[in-house]
Amino acid sequence: MKKIQCVSPVDGRVYAERDVATSDQVATVFAKAKAVQYLWAQKSVAERCDYCTLAVDAMVSMSERIAEELAWQMGRPISQGSGEVKGLEERARHMISIAEASLMPFDPGFKEGFKRKIIREPLGVIMTIAPWNFPFMTALNSIIPALLAGNAVVLKHAANTLLVAERIQDAFDQTGLPEGLFQHIVLDHATTSDLIASGNLDMVCFTGSVGGGKAMEQAAAGQFIPLGLELGGKDPAYVRADCNMPYTIENLADGAFFNSGQSCCSIERIYVHENVHDELVAGLATAGQAYRLGDPLDAATNLGPMIKPTAADFVRQQVADAVAAGAKTHIDTRLFTLDNPGSAYMAPQVLSNVTHEMSIMTEESFGPVVGVIKVSSDEEAIALMNDSEFGLTASIWTEDVTAAERIAPQLEAGTVFMNRCDYLDPALAWTGVKSTGRGCSLSKMGFDALTRPKSFHFKTTTN
């Protein structure tokens, strides 16, 4: 029987191992989901909210266990593990709080002799394919709203975070949720593609790489099912001369280095006005130098390993190539003793004298490194920020709200921040443009993707 292994980046050992589901097991999972979904859709939104609230409560109660398991599975410092739980709680509770209002029938207005309305009908069985980097938050982005909308959900999690799927399952099982309504399944890439092509699914919610997104589209060809795709990012920041510099440095450093830079909306490139360029670079370097790279199970560590050695070596090569082409590094990585070729542990890095001819400024790094380019105007910054195949978020750092309001509409991104970055507000639509993918999650609009409109057109008189 095929196995899926979670290899811990902490020490390279196999931390968890699970069997890949057989075709008979897959058939059973989806038969259960289809059978129970019809009954679930008959329940009121308020009843669905009650179950989801209990599931969130259960996950919150597991906070310490989750933090430790995340440290082993994907390397996030245990000191930061509770942030994942707080994030999932914020998102889930917000979606629960707006579910009834968001799913209410729409009244198009009075028309003599007719009763008319549009309802939001669940799609059926939703498959969530979740990544390892923020494994609870990304999964719950679709799981909770899908259930609230009346769907059944099957979760397939990334190999490196197998236990996350089990914890989410534990939480829903504790609520007494009807059996089969939420299930998780272990699949490899080939069986995942076969399943998507099988006709058993009514929607796929995928978070992952651009290549993975293309594979989803190919597998779903001819199925006429919606795909929610959150893919890559190379998110830019623009630092204007009028910014609050200490605040900007502190937040951009966190945006670039938190979770070892392994966030779809982490800051990977910065454009800074020439008048404050040197101050920003020096400040970022000082902030990066202060990180403690080490064992994520140590409470004093605030920078853990990347997901695997090959990922770290990819970013090291990006840095080396940039330096060979004229870039300058500003952090002495020799002071980080665990940062060695072939290791998953990588020190943070800040580069200047970079250009868009370098991979470090155009290709997703997904590591604790950021490049900085000097600009002389808003217009130059806007052009460079938009010079990317990706478009998830962009941020503007300024004390001039009017300037931000003028710049923001010109940026090709799903979310534009001012004086903030690397954050997801569940009251706002989470979406992207270009190779970042398509679709929308969270906010009231997130329910639209997980339902279909159904119109009622009743003529009340035949005279």
Tab-separated table of C-alpha atoms in Angstrom:
chain	number	residue	atom	x	y	z
A	1	MET	CA	0.000	0.000	0.000
A	2	LYS	CA	1.266	3.480	-0.878
A	3	LYS	CA	2.315	5.706	1.992
A	4	ILE	CA	2.466	9.472	2.470
A	5	GLN	CA	5.193	10.669	4.823
A	6	CYS	CA	5.554	13.873	6.788
A	7	VAL	CA	9.307	14.455	7.035
A	8	SER	CA	10.037	16.951	9.796
A	9	PRO	CA	12.250	19.898	8.811
A	10	VAL	CA	13.419	20.038	12.429
A	11	ASP	CA	15.651	16.960	12.198
A	12	GLY	CA	14.795	15.194	8.924
A	13	ARG	CA	13.025	12.241	10.514
A	14	VAL	CA	9.668	10.827	9.475
A	15	TYR	CA	7.285	12.455	11.930
A	16	ALA	CA	4.067	10.898	10.605
A	17	GLU	CA	3.119	8.360	7.969
A	18	ARG	CA	-0.299	7.468	6.591
A	19	ASP	CA	-1.673	5.094	3.936
A	20	VAL	CA	-2.928	6.567	0.675
A	21	ALA	CA	-6.655	5.903	0.366
A	22	THR	CA	-7.664	3.053	-1.924
A	23	SER	CA	-10.220	3.519	-4.677
A	24	ASP	CA	-12.805	1.718	-2.553
A	25	GLN	CA	-12.112	4.019	0.395
A	26	VAL	CA	-12.436	7.074	-1.839
A	27	ALA	CA	-15.752	5.797	-3.170
A	28	THR	CA	-17.028	5.259	0.365
A	29	VAL	CA	-16.003	8.759	1.464
A	30	PHE	CA	-17.856	10.445	-1.376
A	31	ALA	CA	-20.899	8.199	-1.127
A	32	LYS	CA	-21.226	9.217	2.541
A	33	ALA	CA	-20.730	12.876	1.695
A	34	LYS	CA	-23.386	12.892	-1.010
A	35	ALA	CA	-25.874	11.013	1.143
A	36	VAL	CA	-25.600	13.319	4.144
A	37	GLN	CA	-25.246	16.622	2.284
A	38	TYR	CA	-28.872	16.648	1.165
A	39	LEU	CA	-30.050	16.365	4.771
A	40	TRP	CA	-27.550	18.982	5.958
A	41	ALA	CA	-28.838	21.443	3.381
A	42	GLN	CA	-32.303	21.146	4.952
A	43	LYS	CA	-31.016	22.413	8.309
A	44	SER	CA	-31.278	26.091	9.091
A	45	VAL	CA	-28.228	28.304	8.803
A	46	ALA	CA	-28.473	28.867	12.563
A	47	GLU	CA	-28.154	25.117	13.204
A	48	ARG	CA	-25.119	24.884	10.929
A	49	CYS	CA	-23.587	27.843	12.761
A	50	ASP	CA	-23.982	26.015	16.069
A	51	TYR	CA	-22.047	22.986	14.837
A	52	CYS	CA	-19.282	25.127	13.330
A	53	THR	CA	-18.988	27.179	16.517
A	54	LEU	CA	-18.498	24.003	18.546
A	55	ALA	CA	-15.811	22.850	16.092
A	56	VAL	CA	-13.936	26.144	16.427
A	57	ASP	CA	-14.193	25.895	20.218
A	58	ALA	CA	-12.674	22.401	20.006
A	59	MET	CA	-9.751	23.580	17.891
A	60	VAL	CA	-9.078	26.484	20.234
A	61	SER	CA	-8.935	24.021	23.143
A	62	MET	CA	-6.192	22.117	21.271
A	63	SER	CA	-3.979	25.205	20.961
A	64	GLU	CA	-0.940	23.862	22.826
A	65	ARG	CA	-1.020	20.525	21.032
A	66	ILE	CA	-1.422	22.251	17.686
A	67	ALA	CA	1.567	24.550	18.338
A	68	GLU	CA	3.833	21.597	19.125
A	69	GLU	CA	2.667	19.524	16.175
A	70	LEU	CA	3.131	22.458	13.794
A	71	ALA	CA	6.688	22.932	15.036
A	72	TRP	CA	7.501	19.328	14.162
A	73	GLN	CA	5.542	19.191	10.908
A	74	MET	CA	6.502	22.460	9.205
A	75	GLY	CA	9.068	24.143	11.452
A	76	ARG	CA	7.175	27.123	12.837
A	77	PRO	CA	8.550	28.131	16.266
A	78	ILE	CA	6.372	26.863	19.079
A	79	SER	CA	6.369	30.402	20.474
A	80	GLN	CA	4.321	31.441	17.415
A	81	GLY	CA	2.091	28.395	17.076
A	82	SER	CA	-0.837	29.877	18.966
A	83	GLY	CA	-1.059	32.587	16.301
A	84	GLU	CA	-2.320	29.968	13.849
A	85	VAL	CA	-5.152	29.092	16.210
A	86	LYS	CA	-6.016	32.747	16.823
A	87	GLY	CA	-6.078	33.308	13.068
A	88	LEU	CA	-8.360	30.389	12.327
A	89	GLU	CA	-10.631	31.453	15.180
A	90	GLU	CA	-10.904	35.035	13.903
A	91	ARG	CA	-11.716	33.912	10.382
A	92	ALA	CA	-14.134	31.155	11.329
A	93	ARG	CA	-16.059	33.170	13.921
A	94	HIS	CA	-16.437	36.079	11.516
A	95	MET	CA	-17.849	33.834	8.785
A	96	ILE	CA	-20.215	32.257	11.313
A	97	SER	CA	-21.350	35.711	12.465
A	98	ILE	CA	-22.282	36.850	8.937
A	99	ALA	CA	-23.627	33.549	7.584
A	100	GLU	CA	-27.347	34.135	8.118
A	101	ALA	CA	-27.317	37.619	6.602
A	102	SER	CA	-25.039	36.566	3.721
A	103	LEU	CA	-27.158	33.552	2.775
A	104	MET	CA	-30.541	35.292	2.979
A	105	PRO	CA	-32.701	35.176	-0.164
A	106	PHE	CA	-32.454	38.240	-2.382
A	107	ASP	CA	-35.647	40.183	-3.078
A	108	PRO	CA	-35.468	41.937	-6.474
A	109	GLY	CA	-38.383	44.218	-5.527
A	110	PHE	CA	-42.130	44.353	-5.888
A	111	LYS	CA	-43.785	43.466	-9.180
A	112	GLU	CA	-47.572	43.370	-9.405
A	113	GLY	CA	-48.920	39.826	-9.806
A	114	PHE	CA	-45.635	38.066	-9.062
A	115	LYS	CA	-43.586	36.642	-6.208
A	116	ARG	CA	-39.898	36.635	-6.995
A	117	LYS	CA	-36.682	35.839	-5.130
A	118	ILE	CA	-33.201	34.442	-5.582
A	119	ILE	CA	-31.855	31.931	-3.067
A	120	ARG	CA	-28.309	30.703	-2.508
A	121	GLU	CA	-28.256	26.929	-2.957
A	122	PRO	CA	-25.282	24.781	-1.841
A	123	LEU	CA	-23.160	23.238	-4.585
A	124	GLY	CA	-22.959	19.787	-3.002
A	125	VAL	CA	-19.617	18.194	-2.133
A	126	ILE	CA	-16.647	20.562	-1.869
A	127	MET	CA	-13.055	19.323	-1.868
A	128	THR	CA	-10.516	21.467	-0.035
A	129	ILE	CA	-6.869	20.890	-0.943
A	130	ALA	CA	-4.822	22.726	1.676
A	131	PRO	CA	-1.124	23.700	1.898
A	132	TRP	CA	1.364	23.269	4.732
A	133	ASN	CA	2.495	26.848	5.364
A	134	PHE	CA	-0.587	28.103	7.264
A	135	PRO	CA	-2.315	24.750	7.391
A	136	PHE	CA	-5.281	25.477	9.659
A	137	MET	CA	-6.118	28.975	8.461
A	138	THR	CA	-5.969	28.152	4.745
A	139	ALA	CA	-8.072	25.016	5.220
A	140	LEU	CA	-10.722	26.736	7.353
A	141	ASN	CA	-11.007	29.557	4.781
A	142	SER	CA	-13.170	27.219	2.707
A	143	ILE	CA	-14.244	24.464	5.131
A	144	ILE	CA	-16.250	26.657	7.517
A	145	PRO	CA	-18.047	28.766	4.863
A	146	ALA	CA	-18.751	25.664	2.771
A	147	LEU	CA	-20.412	23.897	5.689
A	148	LEU	CA	-22.314	27.030	6.684
A	149	ALA	CA	-23.651	27.256	3.130
A	150	GLY	CA	-24.992	23.690	3.295
A	151	ASN	CA	-22.238	21.748	1.545
A	152	ALA	CA	-20.390	18.602	2.572
A	153	VAL	CA	-16.577	18.913	2.665
A	154	VAL	CA	-13.729	16.501	2.022
A	155	LEU	CA	-10.255	17.742	3.019
A	156	LYS	CA	-7.009	16.592	1.476
A	157	HIS	CA	-4.078	18.148	3.310
A	158	ALA	CA	-0.445	18.544	2.298
A	159	ALA	CA	1.958	15.706	3.078
A	160	ASN	CA	3.931	17.818	5.532
A	161	THR	CA	0.844	18.588	7.617
A	162	LEU	CA	-0.988	15.276	7.708
A	163	LEU	CA	-1.860	15.708	11.373
A	164	VAL	CA	-3.631	19.004	10.727
A	165	ALA	CA	-6.369	17.177	8.827
A	166	GLU	CA	-6.717	14.789	11.749
A	167	ARG	CA	-7.028	17.605	14.287
A	168	ILE	CA	-9.735	19.294	12.212
A	169	GLN	CA	-11.492	15.943	11.959
A	170	ASP	CA	-11.204	15.493	15.734
A	171	ALA	CA	-12.793	18.901	16.258
A	172	PHE	CA	-15.785	18.233	14.028
A	173	ASP	CA	-16.245	14.731	15.428
A	174	GLN	CA	-16.522	16.228	18.917
A	175	THR	CA	-19.479	18.338	17.809
A	176	GLY	CA	-21.675	15.407	16.823
A	177	LEU	CA	-21.700	16.627	13.210
A	178	PRO	CA	-23.588	14.114	11.047
A	179	GLU	CA	-21.185	11.384	9.911
A	180	GLY	CA	-19.764	11.961	6.458
A	181	LEU	CA	-20.414	15.695	6.363
A	182	PHE	CA	-16.789	16.577	7.054
A	183	GLN	CA	-14.151	13.996	6.192
A	184	HIS	CA	-10.436	14.021	5.466
A	185	ILE	CA	-8.650	11.777	3.050
A	186	VAL	CA	-4.984	10.988	2.281
A	187	LEU	CA	-4.131	11.079	-1.416
A	188	ASP	CA	-1.073	11.440	-3.600
A	189	HIS	CA	-0.942	13.781	-6.607
A	190	ALA	CA	-2.031	11.167	-9.141
A	191	THR	CA	-5.044	9.963	-7.179
A	192	THR	CA	-6.029	13.567	-6.452
A	193	SER	CA	-6.086	14.350	-10.174
A	194	ASP	CA	-8.084	11.194	-10.891
A	195	LEU	CA	-10.617	12.137	-8.220
A	196	ILE	CA	-11.112	15.652	-9.588
A	197	ALA	CA	-11.713	14.163	-13.040
A	198	SER	CA	-14.122	11.541	-11.696
A	199	GLY	CA	-17.283	13.630	-11.508
A	200	ASN	CA	-17.658	13.084	-7.748
A	201	LEU	CA	-16.932	16.719	-6.841
A	202	ASP	CA	-18.965	19.882	-7.138
A	203	MET	CA	-16.102	22.307	-6.451
A	204	VAL	CA	-12.385	22.293	-5.642
A	205	CYS	CA	-10.797	24.881	-3.324
A	206	PHE	CA	-7.032	24.707	-3.840
A	207	THR	CA	-4.229	26.692	-2.238
A	208	GLY	CA	-0.740	25.998	-3.547
A	209	SER	CA	1.666	26.578	-6.398
A	210	VAL	CA	0.962	27.889	-9.883
A	211	GLY	CA	1.911	24.465	-11.233
A	212	GLY	CA	-0.544	22.865	-8.849
A	213	GLY	CA	-3.270	25.239	-9.982
A	214	LYS	CA	-2.672	24.329	-13.618
A	215	ALA	CA	-2.904	20.655	-12.669
A	216	MET	CA	-6.272	21.348	-11.010
A	217	GLU	CA	-7.566	23.019	-14.178
A	218	GLN	CA	-6.359	20.165	-16.358
A	219	ALA	CA	-7.898	17.528	-14.103
A	220	ALA	CA	-11.231	19.365	-13.981
A	221	ALA	CA	-11.433	19.924	-17.743
A	222	GLY	CA	-14.907	19.043	-18.974
A	223	GLN	CA	-16.374	18.689	-15.477
A	224	PHE	CA	-17.906	22.194	-15.475
A	225	ILE	CA	-17.192	22.625	-11.774
A	226	PRO	CA	-15.885	25.821	-10.178
A	227	LEU	CA	-12.292	25.993	-8.992
A	228	GLY	CA	-11.087	28.344	-6.280
A	229	LEU	CA	-7.356	28.786	-6.852
A	230	GLU	CA	-5.043	30.727	-4.549
A	231	LEU	CA	-1.617	30.305	-6.064
A	232	GLY	CA	1.747	32.093	-5.948
A	233	GLY	CA	2.747	35.549	-4.815
A	234	LYS	CA	5.618	38.003	-5.041
A	235	ASP	CA	4.079	40.715	-2.935
A	236	PRO	CA	5.531	44.227	-3.116
A	237	ALA	CA	5.732	47.114	-0.665
A	238	TYR	CA	6.225	50.769	-1.532
A	239	VAL	CA	7.851	52.936	1.141
A	240	ARG	CA	7.254	56.644	0.569
A	241	ALA	CA	9.492	59.319	2.017
A	242	ASP	CA	6.749	60.447	4.390
A	243	CYS	CA	6.348	57.078	6.142
A	244	ASN	CA	6.732	56.460	9.864
A	245	MET	CA	10.131	54.821	9.444
A	246	PRO	CA	10.494	52.895	12.752
A	247	TYR	CA	6.980	51.508	12.372
A	248	THR	CA	7.587	50.670	8.713
A	249	ILE	CA	10.842	48.837	9.418
A	250	GLU	CA	9.319	46.809	12.229
A	251	ASN	CA	6.328	45.708	10.174
A	252	LEU	CA	8.133	45.072	6.908
A	253	ALA	CA	10.708	42.927	8.706
A	254	ASP	CA	7.899	40.876	10.205
A	255	GLY	CA	6.162	40.714	6.828
A	256	ALA	CA	9.312	39.428	5.157
A	257	PHE	CA	10.720	37.058	7.788
A	258	PHE	CA	7.790	35.679	9.810
A	259	ASN	CA	7.229	31.953	9.210
A	260	SER	CA	10.619	31.999	7.457
A	261	GLY	CA	8.997	34.005	4.655
A	262	GLN	CA	6.745	31.069	3.817
A	263	SER	CA	3.532	32.977	3.303
A	264	CYS	CA	1.639	33.596	0.099
A	265	CYS	CA	1.385	37.272	1.059
A	266	SER	CA	4.790	37.774	2.675
A	267	ILE	CA	6.811	40.807	1.568
A	268	GLU	CA	9.273	39.646	-1.096
A	269	ARG	CA	10.201	42.945	-2.761
A	270	ILE	CA	10.347	46.534	-1.542
A	271	TYR	CA	10.467	49.796	-3.505
A	272	VAL	CA	11.599	52.720	-1.382
A	273	HIS	CA	11.936	56.427	-2.101
A	274	GLU	CA	15.550	57.425	-2.648
A	275	ASN	CA	15.455	59.923	0.231
A	276	VAL	CA	14.936	57.157	2.813
A	277	HIS	CA	16.438	54.156	1.017
A	278	ASP	CA	19.593	53.777	3.091
A	279	GLU	CA	17.718	54.198	6.374
A	280	LEU	CA	15.202	51.510	5.442
A	281	VAL	CA	17.830	49.007	4.292
A	282	ALA	CA	19.916	49.505	7.418
A	283	GLY	CA	16.848	49.159	9.634
A	284	LEU	CA	15.694	45.958	7.934
A	285	ALA	CA	19.176	44.474	8.222
A	286	THR	CA	19.322	45.290	11.939
A	287	ALA	CA	15.885	43.750	12.454
A	288	GLY	CA	16.813	40.633	10.521
A	289	GLN	CA	20.097	40.234	12.358
A	290	ALA	CA	18.201	40.112	15.648
A	291	TYR	CA	16.247	36.963	14.774
A	292	ARG	CA	17.093	33.761	16.601
A	293	LEU	CA	17.346	30.892	14.121
A	294	GLY	CA	17.082	27.541	15.831
A	295	ASP	CA	15.105	24.576	17.065
A	296	PRO	CA	11.415	25.533	16.765
A	297	LEU	CA	10.647	23.541	19.928
A	298	ASP	CA	12.809	26.028	21.883
A	299	ALA	CA	10.647	28.853	23.245
A	300	ALA	CA	13.458	31.352	22.589
A	301	THR	CA	13.481	30.639	18.835
A	302	ASN	CA	11.600	33.041	16.583
A	303	LEU	CA	12.873	31.768	13.213
A	304	GLY	CA	12.595	28.072	12.503
A	305	PRO	CA	13.653	25.922	9.554
A	306	MET	CA	12.066	26.198	6.132
A	307	ILE	CA	9.854	23.325	5.051
A	308	LYS	CA	12.738	21.279	3.596
A	309	PRO	CA	16.415	21.622	2.681
A	310	THR	CA	15.746	21.865	-1.069
A	311	ALA	CA	13.446	24.851	-0.487
A	312	ALA	CA	16.147	26.630	1.520
A	313	ASP	CA	18.801	25.804	-1.067
A	314	PHE	CA	16.582	27.255	-3.810
A	315	VAL	CA	16.460	30.594	-1.976
A	316	ARG	CA	20.191	30.469	-1.213
A	317	GLN	CA	20.809	30.036	-4.937
A	318	GLN	CA	18.572	32.996	-5.728
A	319	VAL	CA	20.651	35.119	-3.339
A	320	ALA	CA	23.928	33.821	-4.766
A	321	ASP	CA	22.812	34.532	-8.336
A	322	ALA	CA	21.740	38.057	-7.375
A	323	VAL	CA	25.082	38.748	-5.689
A	324	ALA	CA	26.931	37.442	-8.739
A	325	ALA	CA	24.924	39.923	-10.832
A	326	GLY	CA	25.809	42.880	-8.585
A	327	ALA	CA	23.410	42.757	-5.617
A	328	LYS	CA	24.651	43.543	-2.117
A	329	THR	CA	23.712	41.560	1.003
A	330	HIS	CA	23.272	43.334	4.327
A	331	ILE	CA	23.079	40.484	6.869
A	332	ASP	CA	26.131	38.427	7.799
A	333	THR	CA	24.710	34.913	7.619
A	334	ARG	CA	27.881	33.484	9.204
A	335	LEU	CA	26.450	34.631	12.527
A	336	PHE	CA	23.611	32.118	12.066
A	337	THR	CA	25.442	28.865	12.703
A	338	LEU	CA	22.638	26.582	11.498
A	339	ASP	CA	22.496	28.219	8.069
A	340	ASN	CA	24.449	25.828	5.864
A	341	PRO	CA	23.970	24.487	2.315
A	342	GLY	CA	21.814	21.378	2.416
A	343	SER	CA	20.091	22.483	5.623
A	344	ALA	CA	16.456	23.547	6.013
A	345	TYR	CA	17.629	26.281	8.396
A	346	MET	CA	18.161	29.590	6.598
A	347	ALA	CA	19.081	33.002	7.982
A	348	PRO	CA	17.145	36.103	6.930
A	349	GLN	CA	18.650	38.294	4.245
A	350	VAL	CA	18.194	41.814	2.853
A	351	LEU	CA	19.547	42.705	-0.592
A	352	SER	CA	20.020	46.048	-2.297
A	353	ASN	CA	21.294	46.924	-5.793
A	354	VAL	CA	18.807	44.396	-7.181
A	355	THR	CA	16.943	44.616	-10.491
A	356	HIS	CA	14.035	42.943	-12.203
A	357	GLU	CA	16.490	40.980	-14.292
A	358	MET	CA	17.193	38.932	-11.156
A	359	SER	CA	15.106	35.933	-10.069
A	360	ILE	CA	15.085	37.270	-6.504
A	361	MET	CA	12.787	40.096	-7.655
A	362	THR	CA	10.558	38.203	-10.070
A	363	GLU	CA	10.257	34.537	-9.070
A	364	GLU	CA	8.523	33.505	-5.859
A	365	SER	CA	11.146	32.834	-3.177
A	366	PHE	CA	8.978	31.662	-0.271
A	367	GLY	CA	11.878	32.217	2.090
A	368	PRO	CA	13.210	34.801	4.583
A	369	VAL	CA	14.745	37.112	2.006
A	370	VAL	CA	13.739	40.461	0.576
A	371	GLY	CA	15.140	42.685	-2.156
A	372	VAL	CA	15.037	46.499	-2.038
A	373	ILE	CA	15.019	48.867	-5.024
A	374	LYS	CA	15.440	52.654	-4.860
A	375	VAL	CA	12.793	54.742	-6.668
A	376	SER	CA	12.335	58.462	-7.224
A	377	SER	CA	8.544	58.755	-7.627
A	378	ASP	CA	5.175	57.155	-7.037
A	379	GLU	CA	4.884	56.466	-10.744
A	380	GLU	CA	8.156	54.544	-10.830
A	381	ALA	CA	7.108	52.500	-7.804
A	382	ILE	CA	3.722	51.664	-9.322
A	383	ALA	CA	5.285	50.462	-12.569
A	384	LEU	CA	7.743	48.209	-10.739
A	385	MET	CA	5.115	46.847	-8.354
A	386	ASN	CA	2.950	45.871	-11.324
A	387	ASP	CA	5.894	44.320	-13.189
A	388	SER	CA	5.113	40.819	-11.936
A	389	GLU	CA	3.182	37.748	-13.026
A	390	PHE	CA	1.577	37.678	-9.552
A	391	GLY	CA	-0.965	39.895	-7.823
A	392	LEU	CA	-2.123	38.842	-4.357
A	393	THR	CA	-1.386	41.855	-2.121
A	394	ALA	CA	0.548	45.108	-2.261
A	395	SER	CA	1.252	47.585	0.511
A	396	ILE	CA	1.869	51.338	0.669
A	397	TRP	CA	3.747	52.838	3.621
A	398	THR	CA	2.878	56.483	4.063
A	399	GLU	CA	1.256	59.001	6.386
A	400	ASP	CA	-0.636	60.494	3.434
A	401	VAL	CA	-3.995	58.736	3.066
A	402	THR	CA	-4.825	60.782	-0.020
A	403	ALA	CA	-1.671	59.559	-1.741
A	404	ALA	CA	-2.490	55.950	-0.828
A	405	GLU	CA	-6.020	56.352	-2.184
A	406	ARG	CA	-4.575	57.639	-5.459
A	407	ILE	CA	-1.955	54.884	-5.769
A	408	ALA	CA	-4.035	51.885	-4.652
A	409	PRO	CA	-6.424	51.702	-7.655
A	410	GLN	CA	-3.412	51.601	-9.980
A	411	LEU	CA	-1.923	48.495	-8.347
A	412	GLU	CA	-2.599	45.049	-9.819
A	413	ALA	CA	-3.428	43.151	-6.634
A	414	GLY	CA	-6.374	41.530	-4.887
A	415	THR	CA	-5.748	43.478	-1.678
A	416	VAL	CA	-3.964	46.806	-1.230
A	417	PHE	CA	-2.817	47.681	2.284
A	418	MET	CA	-1.740	50.974	3.757
A	419	ASN	CA	0.680	50.673	6.696
A	420	ARG	CA	-0.019	46.962	7.010
A	421	CYS	CA	1.013	43.742	5.271
A	422	ASP	CA	0.896	39.955	5.460
A	423	TYR	CA	-2.550	39.873	7.040
A	424	LEU	CA	-5.956	38.610	6.038
A	425	ASP	CA	-9.065	40.445	7.275
A	426	PRO	CA	-11.982	37.963	7.063
A	427	ALA	CA	-14.465	40.793	6.507
A	428	LEU	CA	-12.751	41.549	3.194
A	429	ALA	CA	-12.627	39.451	0.034
A	430	TRP	CA	-9.428	37.383	-0.263
A	431	THR	CA	-8.582	37.177	-3.941
A	432	GLY	CA	-5.811	37.756	-6.451
A	433	VAL	CA	-5.096	38.550	-10.086
A	434	LYS	CA	-2.850	37.188	-12.810
A	435	SER	CA	-0.960	33.993	-11.863
A	436	THR	CA	-2.025	34.348	-8.252
A	437	GLY	CA	-5.192	32.546	-9.307
A	438	ARG	CA	-8.914	33.131	-9.409
A	439	GLY	CA	-11.911	33.070	-7.145
A	440	CYS	CA	-12.658	34.632	-3.788
A	441	SER	CA	-12.778	33.389	-0.213
A	442	LEU	CA	-14.008	34.907	3.050
A	443	SER	CA	-16.233	37.982	3.505
A	444	LYS	CA	-19.847	37.971	2.363
A	445	MET	CA	-18.578	37.460	-1.181
A	446	GLY	CA	-16.900	34.199	-0.179
A	447	PHE	CA	-20.298	32.543	0.197
A	448	ASP	CA	-21.084	33.315	-3.455
A	449	ALA	CA	-18.311	30.979	-4.611
A	450	LEU	CA	-19.669	28.092	-2.508
A	451	THR	CA	-23.301	28.390	-3.634
A	452	ARG	CA	-25.287	28.717	-6.825
A	453	PRO	CA	-28.141	31.175	-7.397
A	454	LYS	CA	-31.618	29.734	-7.877
A	455	SER	CA	-34.490	31.960	-8.991
A	456	PHE	CA	-38.151	31.660	-8.048
A	457	HIS	CA	-40.550	33.327	-10.497
A	458	PHE	CA	-44.166	32.794	-9.419
A	459	LYS	CA	-47.083	34.405	-11.237
A	460	THR	CA	-49.786	34.835	-8.616
A	461	THR	CA	-52.640	35.748	-10.930
A	462	THR	CA	-53.707	34.320	-14.274
A	463	ASN	CA	-56.200	37.062	-15.144
